[in-house]
Amino acid sequence: MYGASYAEIMEDSPSLARERERAAFDRAIDLMKRADAPDAPAEARSEAVSFVQRLWSLLIDDLAKPENELAVQLRADLISIGLWNMSQTDQIMRGDASSFESLIYINTMIRDGLR
């Protein structure tokens, strides 16, 4: 999931692709939960933000490609969710937001939808 395009992942097999996507979301959720702890160091917050931004950047990139086989409306909805994730993580890094709670919730819903 990290460096391959969505099409390359789908070539392996749809179930393997979903497993890789779930693993990436699991990692993002785990990092955000650790970063959301009251005693979390700044490095944990930075690592979580960086990972979430890279994940959604890759997903948005693949979703925007015309050869992506997902339905157009679903792709648009996921891109919107991805942009929201990027905005929220930017707010956390600037100090305009302090909690990962909404990000954890939304990314958990997306991950669970991959089953």
PDB file of C-alpha atoms in Angstrom:
ATOM      1  CA  MET A   1       0.000   0.000   0.000  1.00  0.00           C
ATOM      2  CA  TYR A   2       2.780   2.429   0.861  1.00  0.00           C
ATOM      3  CA  GLY A   3       4.538   2.769  -2.477  1.00  0.00           C
ATOM      4  CA  ALA A   4       2.481   0.836  -4.971  1.00  0.00           C
ATOM      5  CA  SER A   5      -0.405   2.247  -6.939  1.00  0.00           C
ATOM      6  CA  TYR A   6      -3.909   1.040  -6.252  1.00  0.00           C
ATOM      7  CA  ALA A   7      -3.940  -0.714  -9.634  1.00  0.00           C
ATOM      8  CA  GLU A   8      -0.727  -2.597  -8.802  1.00  0.00           C
ATOM      9  CA  ILE A   9      -2.135  -3.707  -5.471  1.00  0.00           C
ATOM     10  CA  MET A  10      -5.395  -4.828  -7.082  1.00  0.00           C
ATOM     11  CA  GLU A  11      -3.400  -6.949  -9.541  1.00  0.00           C
ATOM     12  CA  ASP A  12      -2.188  -9.093  -6.617  1.00  0.00           C
ATOM     13  CA  SER A  13      -5.734  -9.898  -5.578  1.00  0.00           C
ATOM     14  CA  PRO A  14      -8.615  -7.854  -4.240  1.00  0.00           C
ATOM     15  CA  SER A  15      -8.526  -9.603  -0.853  1.00  0.00           C
ATOM     16  CA  LEU A  16      -4.779  -9.051  -0.468  1.00  0.00           C
ATOM     17  CA  ALA A  17      -5.242  -5.415  -1.469  1.00  0.00           C
ATOM     18  CA  ARG A  18      -7.918  -4.921   1.193  1.00  0.00           C
ATOM     19  CA  GLU A  19      -5.686  -6.634   3.760  1.00  0.00           C
ATOM     20  CA  ARG A  20      -2.836  -4.224   2.965  1.00  0.00           C
ATOM     21  CA  GLU A  21      -5.153  -1.234   3.143  1.00  0.00           C
ATOM     22  CA  ARG A  22      -6.537  -2.407   6.501  1.00  0.00           C
ATOM     23  CA  ALA A  23      -2.983  -2.857   7.803  1.00  0.00           C
ATOM     24  CA  ALA A  24      -2.110   0.715   6.795  1.00  0.00           C
ATOM     25  CA  PHE A  25      -5.225   2.028   8.549  1.00  0.00           C
ATOM     26  CA  ASP A  26      -4.471  -0.137  11.598  1.00  0.00           C
ATOM     27  CA  ARG A  27      -1.039   1.459  11.803  1.00  0.00           C
ATOM     28  CA  ALA A  28      -2.455   4.974  11.425  1.00  0.00           C
ATOM     29  CA  ILE A  29      -5.089   4.348  14.112  1.00  0.00           C
ATOM     30  CA  ASP A  30      -2.525   2.859  16.491  1.00  0.00           C
ATOM     31  CA  LEU A  31      -0.195   5.839  16.038  1.00  0.00           C
ATOM     32  CA  MET A  32      -3.043   8.301  16.587  1.00  0.00           C
ATOM     33  CA  LYS A  33      -4.213   6.534  19.736  1.00  0.00           C
ATOM     34  CA  ARG A  34      -0.697   6.672  21.163  1.00  0.00           C
ATOM     35  CA  ALA A  35      -0.339  10.318  20.190  1.00  0.00           C
ATOM     36  CA  ASP A  36      -3.696  11.150  21.794  1.00  0.00           C
ATOM     37  CA  ALA A  37      -2.580   9.920  25.223  1.00  0.00           C
ATOM     38  CA  PRO A  38      -2.281  12.719  27.798  1.00  0.00           C
ATOM     39  CA  ASP A  39       1.413  12.008  28.373  1.00  0.00           C
ATOM     40  CA  ALA A  40       2.309  11.499  24.697  1.00  0.00           C
ATOM     41  CA  PRO A  41       5.539  13.201  23.622  1.00  0.00           C
ATOM     42  CA  ALA A  42       5.523  15.677  20.749  1.00  0.00           C
ATOM     43  CA  GLU A  43       7.384  13.105  18.629  1.00  0.00           C
ATOM     44  CA  ALA A  44       4.415  10.719  18.868  1.00  0.00           C
ATOM     45  CA  ARG A  45       2.056  13.436  17.627  1.00  0.00           C
ATOM     46  CA  SER A  46       4.416  14.282  14.789  1.00  0.00           C
ATOM     47  CA  GLU A  47       4.805  10.621  13.783  1.00  0.00           C
ATOM     48  CA  ALA A  48       1.032  10.079  13.774  1.00  0.00           C
ATOM     49  CA  VAL A  49       0.380  13.218  11.731  1.00  0.00           C
ATOM     50  CA  SER A  50       3.114  12.347   9.243  1.00  0.00           C
ATOM     51  CA  PHE A  51       1.839   8.801   8.756  1.00  0.00           C
ATOM     52  CA  VAL A  52      -1.800   9.858   8.335  1.00  0.00           C
ATOM     53  CA  GLN A  53      -0.837  12.547   5.840  1.00  0.00           C
ATOM     54  CA  ARG A  54       1.310  10.134   3.796  1.00  0.00           C
ATOM     55  CA  LEU A  55      -1.437   7.491   3.847  1.00  0.00           C
ATOM     56  CA  TRP A  56      -4.137   9.865   2.673  1.00  0.00           C
ATOM     57  CA  SER A  57      -1.836  11.504   0.149  1.00  0.00           C
ATOM     58  CA  LEU A  58      -1.249   8.115  -1.492  1.00  0.00           C
ATOM     59  CA  LEU A  59      -4.945   7.253  -1.363  1.00  0.00           C
ATOM     60  CA  ILE A  60      -6.029  10.606  -2.819  1.00  0.00           C
ATOM     61  CA  ASP A  61      -3.445  10.244  -5.563  1.00  0.00           C
ATOM     62  CA  ASP A  62      -4.803   6.843  -6.574  1.00  0.00           C
ATOM     63  CA  LEU A  63      -8.439   7.867  -6.193  1.00  0.00           C
ATOM     64  CA  ALA A  64      -7.919  10.825  -8.541  1.00  0.00           C
ATOM     65  CA  LYS A  65      -6.611   8.650 -11.363  1.00  0.00           C
ATOM     66  CA  PRO A  66      -9.143   7.999 -14.143  1.00  0.00           C
ATOM     67  CA  GLU A  67      -8.124   4.333 -14.299  1.00  0.00           C
ATOM     68  CA  ASN A  68      -9.224   3.788 -10.691  1.00  0.00           C
ATOM     69  CA  GLU A  69     -12.126   1.351 -10.943  1.00  0.00           C
ATOM     70  CA  LEU A  70     -14.136   2.547  -7.951  1.00  0.00           C
ATOM     71  CA  ALA A  71     -17.409   4.325  -8.679  1.00  0.00           C
ATOM     72  CA  VAL A  72     -16.902   8.024  -9.418  1.00  0.00           C
ATOM     73  CA  GLN A  73     -19.070   9.205  -6.498  1.00  0.00           C
ATOM     74  CA  LEU A  74     -17.332   6.871  -4.045  1.00  0.00           C
ATOM     75  CA  ARG A  75     -13.965   8.144  -5.225  1.00  0.00           C
ATOM     76  CA  ALA A  76     -15.120  11.742  -4.776  1.00  0.00           C
ATOM     77  CA  ASP A  77     -16.435  10.993  -1.280  1.00  0.00           C
ATOM     78  CA  LEU A  78     -13.177   9.297  -0.263  1.00  0.00           C
ATOM     79  CA  ILE A  79     -11.128  12.171  -1.661  1.00  0.00           C
ATOM     80  CA  SER A  80     -13.232  14.578   0.431  1.00  0.00           C
ATOM     81  CA  ILE A  81     -12.625  12.464   3.521  1.00  0.00           C
ATOM     82  CA  GLY A  82      -8.917  12.402   2.707  1.00  0.00           C
ATOM     83  CA  LEU A  83      -8.768  16.178   2.363  1.00  0.00           C
ATOM     84  CA  TRP A  84     -10.571  16.513   5.693  1.00  0.00           C
ATOM     85  CA  ASN A  85      -7.956  14.195   7.267  1.00  0.00           C
ATOM     86  CA  MET A  86      -5.177  16.383   5.861  1.00  0.00           C
ATOM     87  CA  SER A  87      -6.845  19.518   7.206  1.00  0.00           C
ATOM     88  CA  GLN A  88      -7.371  18.019  10.666  1.00  0.00           C
ATOM     89  CA  THR A  89      -3.789  16.818  10.936  1.00  0.00           C
ATOM     90  CA  ASP A  90      -2.563  20.268   9.851  1.00  0.00           C
ATOM     91  CA  GLN A  91      -4.660  21.801  12.636  1.00  0.00           C
ATOM     92  CA  ILE A  92      -3.130  19.426  15.174  1.00  0.00           C
ATOM     93  CA  MET A  93       0.397  20.313  14.088  1.00  0.00           C
ATOM     94  CA  ARG A  94      -0.360  24.051  14.258  1.00  0.00           C
ATOM     95  CA  GLY A  95      -1.854  23.639  17.727  1.00  0.00           C
ATOM     96  CA  ASP A  96      -5.328  24.702  16.576  1.00  0.00           C
ATOM     97  CA  ALA A  97      -6.670  21.274  17.569  1.00  0.00           C
ATOM     98  CA  SER A  98      -5.417  18.992  20.292  1.00  0.00           C
ATOM     99  CA  SER A  99      -7.252  15.699  19.932  1.00  0.00           C
ATOM    100  CA  PHE A 100      -7.046  12.892  17.404  1.00  0.00           C
ATOM    101  CA  GLU A 101     -10.465  11.602  18.506  1.00  0.00           C
ATOM    102  CA  SER A 102     -12.414  12.524  15.358  1.00  0.00           C
ATOM    103  CA  LEU A 103      -9.581  11.305  13.121  1.00  0.00           C
ATOM    104  CA  ILE A 104      -9.451   7.994  14.963  1.00  0.00           C
ATOM    105  CA  TYR A 105     -13.222   7.614  14.621  1.00  0.00           C
ATOM    106  CA  ILE A 106     -13.342   8.369  10.872  1.00  0.00           C
ATOM    107  CA  ASN A 107     -10.286   6.291   9.991  1.00  0.00           C
ATOM    108  CA  THR A 108     -11.668   3.373  12.016  1.00  0.00           C
ATOM    109  CA  MET A 109     -14.924   3.591  10.042  1.00  0.00           C
ATOM    110  CA  ILE A 110     -13.008   3.607   6.744  1.00  0.00           C
ATOM    111  CA  ARG A 111     -10.861   0.676   7.860  1.00  0.00           C
ATOM    112  CA  ASP A 112     -13.886  -1.308   8.987  1.00  0.00           C
ATOM    113  CA  GLY A 113     -15.551  -0.648   5.627  1.00  0.00           C
ATOM    114  CA  LEU A 114     -12.693  -2.472   3.904  1.00  0.00           C
ATOM    115  CA  ARG A 115     -13.836  -5.832   5.258  1.00  0.00           C
TER     116      ARG A 115
END
